[in-house]
Short mmCIF file of C-alpha atoms in Angstrom, two decimals:
data_model
loop_
_atom_site.label_atom_id
_atom_site.label_comp_id
_atom_site.label_asym_id
_atom_site.label_seq_id
_atom_site.Cartn_x
_atom_site.Cartn_y
_atom_site.Cartn_z
CA UNK A 61 -60.48 -99.11 49.48
CA UNK A 62 -59.84 -95.56 50.78
CA UNK A 63 -60.32 -94.21 47.26
CA UNK A 64 -63.66 -96.03 46.96
CA UNK A 65 -64.84 -94.71 50.33
CA UNK A 66 -63.89 -91.17 49.35
CA UNK A 67 -65.84 -91.52 46.09
CA UNK A 68 -68.87 -92.72 48.06
CA UNK A 69 -68.62 -89.70 50.39
CA UNK A 70 -68.33 -87.33 47.45
CA UNK A 71 -71.30 -88.99 45.74
CA UNK A 72 -73.43 -88.51 48.87
CA UNK A 73 -72.40 -84.84 49.09
CA UNK A 74 -73.38 -84.34 45.45
CA UNK A 75 -76.70 -86.11 46.11
CA UNK A 76 -77.30 -83.81 49.09
CA UNK A 77 -76.67 -80.78 46.91
CA UNK A 78 -79.00 -82.09 44.19
CA UNK A 79 -81.80 -82.73 46.68
CA UNK A 80 -81.30 -79.29 48.16
CA UNK A 81 -81.46 -77.69 44.72
CA UNK A 82 -84.72 -79.54 44.08
CA UNK A 83 -86.17 -77.64 47.06
CA UNK A 84 -84.96 -74.24 45.85
CA UNK A 85 -88.49 -72.88 45.89
CA UNK A 86 -88.45 -72.91 49.70
CA UNK A 87 -85.45 -70.59 49.88
CA UNK A 88 -81.78 -70.29 48.91
CA UNK A 89 -80.14 -73.68 48.40
CA UNK A 90 -77.00 -74.95 50.08
CA UNK A 91 -74.99 -74.29 46.93
CA UNK A 92 -76.25 -70.70 46.68
CA UNK A 93 -75.60 -69.88 50.34
CA UNK A 94 -72.18 -71.57 50.23
CA UNK A 95 -71.30 -69.55 47.11
CA UNK A 96 -72.45 -66.29 48.76
CA UNK A 97 -70.30 -66.97 51.82
CA UNK A 98 -67.32 -67.79 49.60
CA UNK A 99 -67.82 -64.57 47.66
CA UNK A 100 -67.93 -62.58 50.88
CA UNK A 101 -64.63 -64.20 51.90
CA UNK A 102 -63.04 -63.36 48.53
CA UNK A 103 -64.19 -59.75 48.97
CA UNK A 104 -62.48 -59.64 52.40
CA UNK A 105 -65.86 -59.45 54.16
CA UNK A 106 -64.74 -62.04 56.66
CA UNK A 107 -67.42 -61.46 59.29
CA UNK A 108 -70.16 -61.80 56.68
CA UNK A 109 -68.49 -64.97 55.40
CA UNK A 110 -68.26 -66.40 58.93
CA UNK A 111 -71.94 -65.61 59.52
CA UNK A 112 -72.84 -67.35 56.25
CA UNK A 113 -70.91 -70.52 57.08
CA UNK A 114 -72.30 -70.54 60.61
CA UNK A 115 -75.85 -70.26 59.25
CA UNK A 116 -75.19 -73.23 56.96
CA UNK A 117 -73.97 -75.32 59.89
CA UNK A 118 -76.96 -74.35 62.02
CA UNK A 119 -79.18 -75.37 59.09
CA UNK A 120 -77.72 -78.89 59.16
CA UNK A 121 -74.99 -78.57 56.51
CA UNK A 122 -72.16 -79.32 58.93
CA UNK A 123 -69.70 -80.89 56.52
CA UNK A 124 -65.91 -80.67 56.36
CA UNK A 125 -65.53 -77.95 53.69
CA UNK A 126 -67.94 -75.62 55.51
CA UNK A 127 -66.06 -76.00 58.81
CA UNK A 128 -62.75 -75.53 56.98
CA UNK A 129 -63.90 -72.30 55.33
CA UNK A 130 -65.37 -71.10 58.63
CA UNK A 131 -61.98 -71.66 60.25
CA UNK A 132 -60.31 -69.61 57.52
CA UNK A 133 -62.78 -66.75 58.03
CA UNK A 134 -62.25 -66.73 61.81
CA UNK A 135 -58.47 -66.83 61.35
CA UNK A 136 -58.64 -63.75 59.10
CA UNK A 137 -60.77 -62.05 61.76
CA UNK A 138 -58.07 -62.74 64.35
CA UNK A 139 -60.34 -65.08 66.33
CA UNK A 140 -57.77 -67.82 66.94
CA UNK A 141 -59.95 -69.83 69.30
CA UNK A 142 -62.88 -70.26 66.93
CA UNK A 143 -60.52 -70.77 63.98
CA UNK A 144 -58.83 -73.75 65.65
CA UNK A 145 -62.19 -75.08 66.86
CA UNK A 146 -63.53 -75.02 63.29
CA UNK A 147 -60.38 -76.60 61.88
CA UNK A 148 -60.52 -79.39 64.46
CA UNK A 149 -64.17 -80.09 63.65
CA UNK A 150 -63.32 -80.13 59.94
CA UNK A 151 -60.51 -82.61 60.66
CA UNK A 152 -63.03 -85.06 62.10
CA UNK A 153 -64.85 -85.02 58.75
CA UNK A 154 -62.03 -84.57 56.20
CA UNK A 155 -58.96 -85.94 58.00
CA UNK A 156 -56.84 -86.39 54.84
CA UNK A 157 -57.16 -82.82 53.53
CA UNK A 158 -53.66 -81.37 53.07
CA UNK A 159 -54.72 -77.70 53.09
CA UNK A 160 -56.62 -78.24 56.33
CA UNK A 161 -53.62 -79.92 57.97
CA UNK A 162 -51.37 -77.02 56.95
CA UNK A 163 -53.78 -74.29 58.14
CA UNK A 164 -54.43 -76.06 61.44
CA UNK A 165 -50.70 -76.45 62.05
CA UNK A 166 -50.15 -72.76 61.21
CA UNK A 167 -52.95 -71.70 63.58
CA UNK A 168 -51.58 -73.88 66.38
CA UNK A 169 -48.21 -72.17 66.02
CA UNK A 170 -49.93 -68.88 66.94
CA UNK A 171 -51.14 -70.15 70.34
CA UNK A 172 -49.38 -69.17 73.56
CA UNK A 173 -49.90 -72.40 75.50
CA UNK A 174 -48.63 -75.91 74.80
CA UNK A 175 -50.84 -78.92 75.47
CA UNK A 176 -49.56 -82.49 75.56
CA UNK A 177 -51.13 -85.93 75.53
CA UNK A 178 -54.43 -84.71 74.08
CA UNK A 179 -54.30 -86.39 70.67
CA UNK A 180 -56.92 -88.80 69.42
CA UNK A 181 -56.63 -92.52 70.26
CA UNK A 182 -53.17 -93.88 69.40
CA UNK A 183 -54.72 -97.31 68.71
CA UNK A 184 -57.08 -95.79 66.16
CA UNK A 185 -54.18 -94.06 64.43
CA UNK A 186 -52.08 -97.26 64.55
CA UNK A 187 -54.84 -99.18 62.75
CA UNK A 188 -55.04 -96.47 60.09
CA UNK A 189 -58.47 -95.26 61.22
CA UNK A 190 -57.15 -91.77 61.85
CA UNK A 191 -57.17 -91.10 58.10
CA UNK A 192 -60.85 -92.07 57.80
CA UNK A 193 -63.89 -90.33 59.25
CA UNK A 194 -66.56 -92.36 61.03
CA UNK A 195 -68.91 -92.23 58.04
CA UNK A 196 -66.29 -93.74 55.73
CA UNK A 197 -65.62 -96.55 58.21
CA UNK A 198 -69.36 -97.22 58.42
CA UNK A 199 -69.76 -97.23 54.61
CA UNK A 200 -66.84 -99.65 54.35
CA UNK A 201 -68.47 -101.94 56.91
CA UNK A 202 -71.79 -101.83 55.02
CA UNK A 203 -70.00 -102.55 51.73
CA UNK A 204 -68.32 -105.61 53.23
CA UNK A 205 -71.69 -106.87 54.45
CA UNK A 206 -73.20 -106.40 50.99
CA UNK A 207 -70.36 -108.39 49.43
CA UNK A 208 -70.66 -111.13 52.05
CA UNK A 209 -74.40 -111.64 51.70
CA UNK A 210 -74.13 -111.43 47.92
CA UNK A 211 -71.60 -114.24 48.09
CA UNK A 212 -73.93 -116.28 50.32
CA UNK A 213 -76.68 -115.87 47.72
CA UNK A 214 -74.23 -116.95 45.02
CA UNK A 215 -73.39 -120.09 46.98
CA UNK A 216 -77.01 -121.14 46.78
CA UNK A 217 -76.42 -121.75 43.08
CA UNK A 218 -72.64 -122.25 42.82
CA UNK A 219 -71.30 -124.38 45.66
CA UNK A 220 -67.63 -124.41 44.79
CA UNK A 221 -64.57 -124.55 47.01
CA UNK A 222 -63.43 -121.03 46.19
CA UNK A 223 -66.77 -119.49 47.20
CA UNK A 224 -66.60 -121.39 50.50
CA UNK A 225 -63.14 -120.08 51.41
CA UNK A 226 -63.99 -116.59 50.14
CA UNK A 227 -67.07 -116.48 52.37
CA UNK A 228 -64.94 -117.46 55.39
CA UNK A 229 -62.42 -114.76 54.50
CA UNK A 230 -65.15 -112.13 54.14
CA UNK A 231 -66.70 -113.19 57.46
CA UNK A 232 -63.35 -112.58 59.18
CA UNK A 233 -62.91 -109.24 57.43
CA UNK A 234 -66.46 -108.21 58.45
CA UNK A 235 -65.63 -109.05 62.07
CA UNK A 236 -62.53 -106.86 61.88
CA UNK A 237 -64.53 -104.13 60.13
CA UNK A 238 -67.18 -104.24 62.84
CA UNK A 239 -64.53 -103.85 65.54
CA UNK A 240 -63.01 -100.95 63.60
CA UNK A 241 -66.41 -99.21 63.36
CA UNK A 242 -67.05 -99.65 67.10
CA UNK A 243 -63.58 -98.31 67.90
CA UNK A 244 -64.06 -95.33 65.59
CA UNK A 245 -67.44 -94.52 67.13
CA UNK A 246 -66.03 -94.83 70.65
CA UNK A 247 -63.10 -92.53 69.86
CA UNK A 248 -65.54 -89.92 68.50
CA UNK A 249 -68.04 -90.26 71.36
CA UNK A 250 -65.34 -90.17 74.05
CA UNK A 251 -63.53 -87.18 72.57
CA UNK A 252 -63.59 -84.66 75.43
CA UNK A 253 -61.18 -82.19 73.87
CA UNK A 254 -62.24 -78.55 73.90
CA UNK A 255 -60.78 -75.28 72.64
CA UNK A 256 -60.35 -72.11 74.66
CA UNK A 257 -62.36 -69.36 72.94
CA UNK A 258 -61.70 -66.35 75.17
CA UNK A 259 -58.50 -64.36 74.70
CA UNK A 260 -57.44 -65.28 78.22
CA UNK A 261 -59.09 -67.38 80.91
CA UNK A 262 -58.24 -67.85 84.55
CA UNK A 263 -57.96 -71.47 85.73
CA UNK A 264 -58.71 -71.89 89.42
CA UNK A 265 -58.43 -74.53 92.11
CA UNK A 266 -62.20 -75.00 92.40
CA UNK A 267 -65.52 -74.17 90.68
CA UNK A 268 -65.82 -70.78 92.35
CA UNK A 269 -64.55 -67.35 91.33
CA UNK A 270 -63.14 -66.90 94.85
CA UNK A 271 -60.87 -69.97 94.61
CA UNK A 272 -57.11 -69.76 94.17
CA UNK A 273 -55.84 -68.90 90.68
CA UNK A 274 -53.59 -71.69 89.40
CA UNK A 275 -52.63 -70.50 85.92
CA UNK A 276 -53.99 -68.83 82.80
CA UNK A 277 -54.84 -70.17 79.35
CA UNK A 278 -55.21 -68.35 76.06
CA UNK A 279 -57.29 -68.54 72.90
CA UNK A 280 -56.79 -71.61 70.74
CA UNK A 281 -55.39 -73.87 73.45
CA UNK A 282 -56.76 -77.41 73.28
CA UNK A 283 -57.69 -78.89 76.66
CA UNK A 284 -59.56 -81.94 77.90
CA UNK A 285 -62.85 -81.48 79.74
CA UNK A 286 -62.71 -83.91 82.65
CA UNK A 287 -66.14 -83.05 84.02
CA UNK A 288 -68.58 -80.18 84.43
CA UNK A 289 -70.26 -78.79 87.52
CA UNK A 290 -72.99 -76.18 87.14
CA UNK A 291 -71.42 -73.47 84.93
CA UNK A 292 -67.85 -74.63 85.51
CA UNK A 293 -65.64 -77.21 83.77
CA UNK A 294 -62.61 -79.06 85.09
CA UNK A 295 -59.97 -78.64 82.37
CA UNK A 296 -56.83 -80.71 81.90
CA UNK A 297 -53.93 -79.24 79.94
CA UNK A 298 -51.40 -81.99 80.68
CA UNK A 299 -50.96 -84.89 83.06
CA UNK A 300 -50.09 -82.69 86.03
CA UNK A 301 -51.79 -79.43 85.07
CA UNK A 302 -55.53 -78.99 85.46
CA UNK A 303 -58.07 -76.72 87.10
CA UNK A 304 -61.52 -75.16 86.88
CA UNK A 305 -62.77 -72.48 84.47
CA UNK A 306 -66.15 -71.16 83.39
CA UNK A 307 -67.73 -73.47 80.79
CA UNK A 308 -68.73 -70.59 78.50
CA UNK A 309 -65.05 -69.84 77.87
CA UNK A 310 -64.38 -73.14 76.13
CA UNK A 311 -66.23 -75.26 73.57
CA UNK A 312 -66.01 -78.97 72.86
CA UNK A 313 -64.65 -80.11 69.51
CA UNK A 314 -66.83 -83.20 69.24
CA UNK A 315 -70.55 -82.44 69.13
CA UNK A 316 -71.76 -85.87 70.26
CA UNK A 317 -74.87 -85.43 72.40
CA UNK A 318 -73.98 -88.10 74.96
CA UNK A 319 -70.20 -88.14 75.42
CA UNK A 320 -68.86 -91.25 77.14
CA UNK A 321 -65.88 -91.73 79.37
CA UNK A 322 -66.13 -88.50 81.39
CA UNK A 323 -66.11 -88.45 85.16
CA UNK A 324 -69.55 -87.92 86.71
CA UNK A 325 -70.29 -84.41 87.95
#
């Protein structure tokens, strides 16, 4: 099933590239701009490569390979915060990529701070959903529905015992698949993790620069944004360690427009 879902994702990416190439007369295509950024990276022009990947993302081509390459470019530039942020965003889209897992682990080893208890949902990982992105789970759910309704149409002409029991089985599987899709969406939408971008930030007792300094965090550290207030965010590093910092110094990993589960400001 995972292999089929991956083939579907690859087919959609190829289709996207083909459609983009069909509109080449309006400007450089995705393939051309991606190639140019890759060439800049190979020529050790890492800032130019990072700008190229960023432009692709801003143009709507925010897929896993682009985020992964952007992370590599930022890592070569010594920007650990944005490298880890890009790797984490790539992991949401291509969670089974071995090179990505290795590079992310290597980048995390360069950070100065240790965060705990900020992983994705343990239930999602227990059910095996951690190795699938939300699009693959959705495609799997749609595929199950297609099979189920195809079987119902078949039963209009062939009313045998095996089609009856198979339809019941598929109905149960669809129910499980629907729950899995809802869980996967909720995990994504309620992901309040963020990455520290500045080389060093001061975490204070309140949302004011005059408040008491509690501790400091450094680039690449993953924190949880509990809530925001004006231009400040309440950050949680571990169960007993949290405080306020300026929002511009961190950036959320998940780019969902309406995150759920956060405390009201």
